[in-house]
């Protein structure tokens, strides 16, 4: 076969290269197809995952929505539940259900500015499609009634401008703007925006009236332009007469806009308003920098405006305060009281009262004022009755609140009755109301509070007096008083005398005598007084027979009373004697235990001294040969190795098992901690730190780093035992007294898992009445006590739960000294009302599976004879020897000879009644121990 030529070889090579390139392209195309398929698959998977996630979120939200709706069906007054439901429905875009939820909430509560604005904006979007603006107008009218909010009024005016093309649209816009400037135009900081919007609207109308350039306006057009210019001039003048922030800019704008300058009258009003604004400026600046709720700042502002005496400014200041403190009953009470007594404008007064009870429905005094205001301004009977029924369902905190609100309503019904007529519809309604009131107290109030709230039966007394005085129906009055006495009031003298006075005024002498005879037999608190009244009555009106009967009954009754009192006195004396015997018995038992314990300690100490003496004798025997050889001076520095370690001049004992040995240098500090110069210590600039862990490493450095933020530190003195082990407490001394206050704020700070106790450094011997316990032990109405908390609950979690019911000032979890929680806590609110609401809403709530109990804080009173953390009374404790301001530490050395210790012990035995000899020269002529001198000590040592 012939070999291929060069051309054929080249052609073959080209063909092979083309085939190779084709194969590469095919492989690349296959790879691209595979990648596209993989990407498509991933996109499908991602879209599926996104759809799954969104569907899961929707299911979760729907389940949460259903749960909230069920909860509201049980308790429609759960404010937070309403808010959460509205947020979820808005997130899901359920506009119809959202509208329904907002409607229900607005029927029960006034809505905040934020909720109203969101609702109004949503409704505005819906009405653009429906072309129905009247519904939005109605919604705006409801919104401006809840609170005085400039933003809502501005939104209302802006929305009305959109309908100015309809018939009467411009007049309607002007009407809304006029109402807006009347309501919020005096607002010092936000009123200016409403005035400016009003002027811009009028300027826009003026621009539409101007003729095109080059054309002279007709007479009619000139009249319209002049009228419009007058409107704008008037708006400028009205605004410049009101003290508003940044009113200088408004004055400059008027100067520029006006062709003829600013009139003198306007300049005079402007300067006067400017002076008023300067007076108000400090109060506005205080509000600007203050933290909510700003009650003190608003109260100061209101007091200032009350002194100035401008009713419009007083009202707007109250409204501003109420907008930020809508749940403070005292603020509503002050506002309504001012309106009732000063302005007396019916629509304004009644609308404010209505807003007050909607914001604070649990406050009985607000409902009481509302009912009186309705009657004062001539409201119809149906309206007053409806308001009263709402008050009964408001959920008052005390049983007495229901009694008082019933009394207000019954007084109103009594004033409607015309008693000149024998019978009338109003009288029957009054009697039915009295009967219903008694049934309500017996059933509803007693079932809820465990008491009727009216133990003296005041309501029945008033009813009886009305029947006797106005209706001349003494039979009904006597029936009512019989019922009053059967409710446990027959033992009280004042109740019988009240009934007797009623009979004296509207009854007859026969029933007066019966009432007094019954009083003598039943009264147990002041029987002498009742007997005296009976005798006085018979002396004035009775016969001799009546007098003899009265004397006999009163004497026999007083004899029985005296016998009962004598028996009670004997019984009380016996109980007191038994209690004294029990106390004496306990004291003897404790004294015997102390003596036994002291004897055991004495026995152990004697054995120890005997062993030490034997060791000393053996050591002296070993040293005797060395002394004879003249090596005594060398033996004093020797060390002897024993089974317990080194025994010599500089030897230190080993730390006890279970405790870490102190770092190098701390043993020296333990020996020298009492060698510090006392004059360098200053208790006034020091704090005492306790409850630290014994295992705390380098306490001095750690505490110095912890307290250096409080101020310059002079020294940190940790206390160590005689074995060099940290004792868990120390003293921190600062350079200035101000640093002590800052250091005390670190009390209960956790240090290595334990709460650190920080207290003032006070000498208890010089100040025995000083109390370290800093918390109140009496009733605190602004603070709640929570029990049953899970041990895992943190301070932050509890604060998050409580702040839903008011402003939380402090949360304190109660722990053991080791730092472990007890499941108890104290939470302090801004005022009593918030604390009461928290008790109502939180009691019985589950927290992490635990059902908590919540009550107003009322800690048990501490025994003044007990120390914090101790259950032993101070009277049972042995008197302690005074060793100075710090007490005698375990590391202090005793410089008293042993012989003197023995003699002192002998004296002690004599004092306890045992036979022992008195040491010669240690007592004076009166038998009392005298102070020993140096020569006395020397004599005792020589005799020994």
PDB file of N, CA and C in Angstrom, residues 188-189 192 196 239-240 243-252 270 274 277 281:
ATOM      1  N   UNK A 188     -48.988  74.388  71.341  1.00  0.00           N
ATOM      2  CA  UNK A 188     -47.784  75.208  71.256  1.00  0.00           C
ATOM      3  C   UNK A 188     -46.795  74.721  70.206  1.00  0.00           C
ATOM      4  N   UNK A 189     -46.641  73.398  70.076  1.00  0.00           N
ATOM      5  CA  UNK A 189     -45.615  72.852  69.182  1.00  0.00           C
ATOM      6  C   UNK A 189     -46.169  72.353  67.850  1.00  0.00           C
ATOM      7  N   UNK A 192     -49.022  75.045  64.702  1.00  0.00           N
ATOM      8  CA  UNK A 192     -48.607  75.854  63.563  1.00  0.00           C
ATOM      9  C   UNK A 192     -48.826  75.134  62.239  1.00  0.00           C
ATOM     10  N   UNK A 196     -50.744  76.666  58.936  1.00  0.00           N
ATOM     11  CA  UNK A 196     -50.075  76.780  57.640  1.00  0.00           C
ATOM     12  C   UNK A 196     -50.842  76.044  56.552  1.00  0.00           C
ATOM     13  N   UNK A 239     -53.404  83.826  63.704  1.00  0.00           N
ATOM     14  CA  UNK A 239     -52.281  82.985  64.110  1.00  0.00           C
ATOM     15  C   UNK A 239     -51.249  83.775  64.908  1.00  0.00           C
ATOM     16  N   UNK A 240     -50.964  84.996  64.481  1.00  0.00           N
ATOM     17  CA  UNK A 240     -49.945  85.786  65.175  1.00  0.00           C
ATOM     18  C   UNK A 240     -50.395  86.237  66.557  1.00  0.00           C
ATOM     19  N   UNK A 243     -49.693  82.357  71.023  1.00  0.00           N
ATOM     20  CA  UNK A 243     -48.304  81.963  71.305  1.00  0.00           C
ATOM     21  C   UNK A 243     -48.006  80.570  70.763  1.00  0.00           C
ATOM     22  N   UNK A 244     -47.189  80.503  69.723  1.00  0.00           N
ATOM     23  CA  UNK A 244     -46.789  79.242  69.102  1.00  0.00           C
ATOM     24  C   UNK A 244     -45.283  79.241  68.914  1.00  0.00           C
ATOM     25  N   UNK A 245     -44.711  78.053  68.895  1.00  0.00           N
ATOM     26  CA  UNK A 245     -43.282  77.942  68.643  1.00  0.00           C
ATOM     27  C   UNK A 245     -42.969  78.376  67.209  1.00  0.00           C
ATOM     28  N   UNK A 246     -41.836  79.041  67.027  1.00  0.00           N
ATOM     29  CA  UNK A 246     -41.367  79.499  65.717  1.00  0.00           C
ATOM     30  C   UNK A 246     -42.345  80.491  65.084  1.00  0.00           C
ATOM     31  N   UNK A 247     -42.995  81.319  65.912  1.00  0.00           N
ATOM     32  CA  UNK A 247     -43.930  82.286  65.372  1.00  0.00           C
ATOM     33  C   UNK A 247     -43.200  83.460  64.716  1.00  0.00           C
ATOM     34  N   UNK A 248     -41.902  83.592  64.972  1.00  0.00           N
ATOM     35  CA  UNK A 248     -41.142  84.646  64.297  1.00  0.00           C
ATOM     36  C   UNK A 248     -41.128  84.438  62.790  1.00  0.00           C
ATOM     37  N   UNK A 249     -41.019  83.149  62.357  1.00  0.00           N
ATOM     38  CA  UNK A 249     -41.019  82.853  60.920  1.00  0.00           C
ATOM     39  C   UNK A 249     -42.361  83.219  60.291  1.00  0.00           C
ATOM     40  N   UNK A 250     -43.453  82.982  61.032  1.00  0.00           N
ATOM     41  CA  UNK A 250     -44.780  83.351  60.520  1.00  0.00           C
ATOM     42  C   UNK A 250     -44.886  84.868  60.359  1.00  0.00           C
ATOM     43  N   UNK A 251     -44.350  85.611  61.310  1.00  0.00           N
ATOM     44  CA  UNK A 251     -44.393  87.075  61.219  1.00  0.00           C
ATOM     45  C   UNK A 251     -43.578  87.559  60.011  1.00  0.00           C
ATOM     46  N   UNK A 252     -42.405  86.965  59.780  1.00  0.00           N
ATOM     47  CA  UNK A 252     -41.588  87.349  58.624  1.00  0.00           C
ATOM     48  C   UNK A 252     -42.318  87.019  57.323  1.00  0.00           C
ATOM     49  N   UNK A 270     -48.998  90.464  68.259  1.00  0.00           N
ATOM     50  CA  UNK A 270     -47.864  89.555  68.046  1.00  0.00           C
ATOM     51  C   UNK A 270     -46.861  89.662  69.197  1.00  0.00           C
ATOM     52  N   UNK A 274     -45.842  86.807  71.771  1.00  0.00           N
ATOM     53  CA  UNK A 274     -44.427  86.429  71.869  1.00  0.00           C
ATOM     54  C   UNK A 274     -43.989  86.401  73.340  1.00  0.00           C
ATOM     55  N   UNK A 277     -45.390  83.318  74.835  1.00  0.00           N
ATOM     56  CA  UNK A 277     -44.637  82.147  74.372  1.00  0.00           C
ATOM     57  C   UNK A 277     -43.334  81.993  75.145  1.00  0.00           C
ATOM     58  N   UNK A 281     -42.168  78.728  77.237  1.00  0.00           N
ATOM     59  CA  UNK A 281     -41.041  78.012  76.618  1.00  0.00           C
ATOM     60  C   UNK A 281     -40.332  77.080  77.597  1.00  0.00           C
TER      61      UNK A 281
END
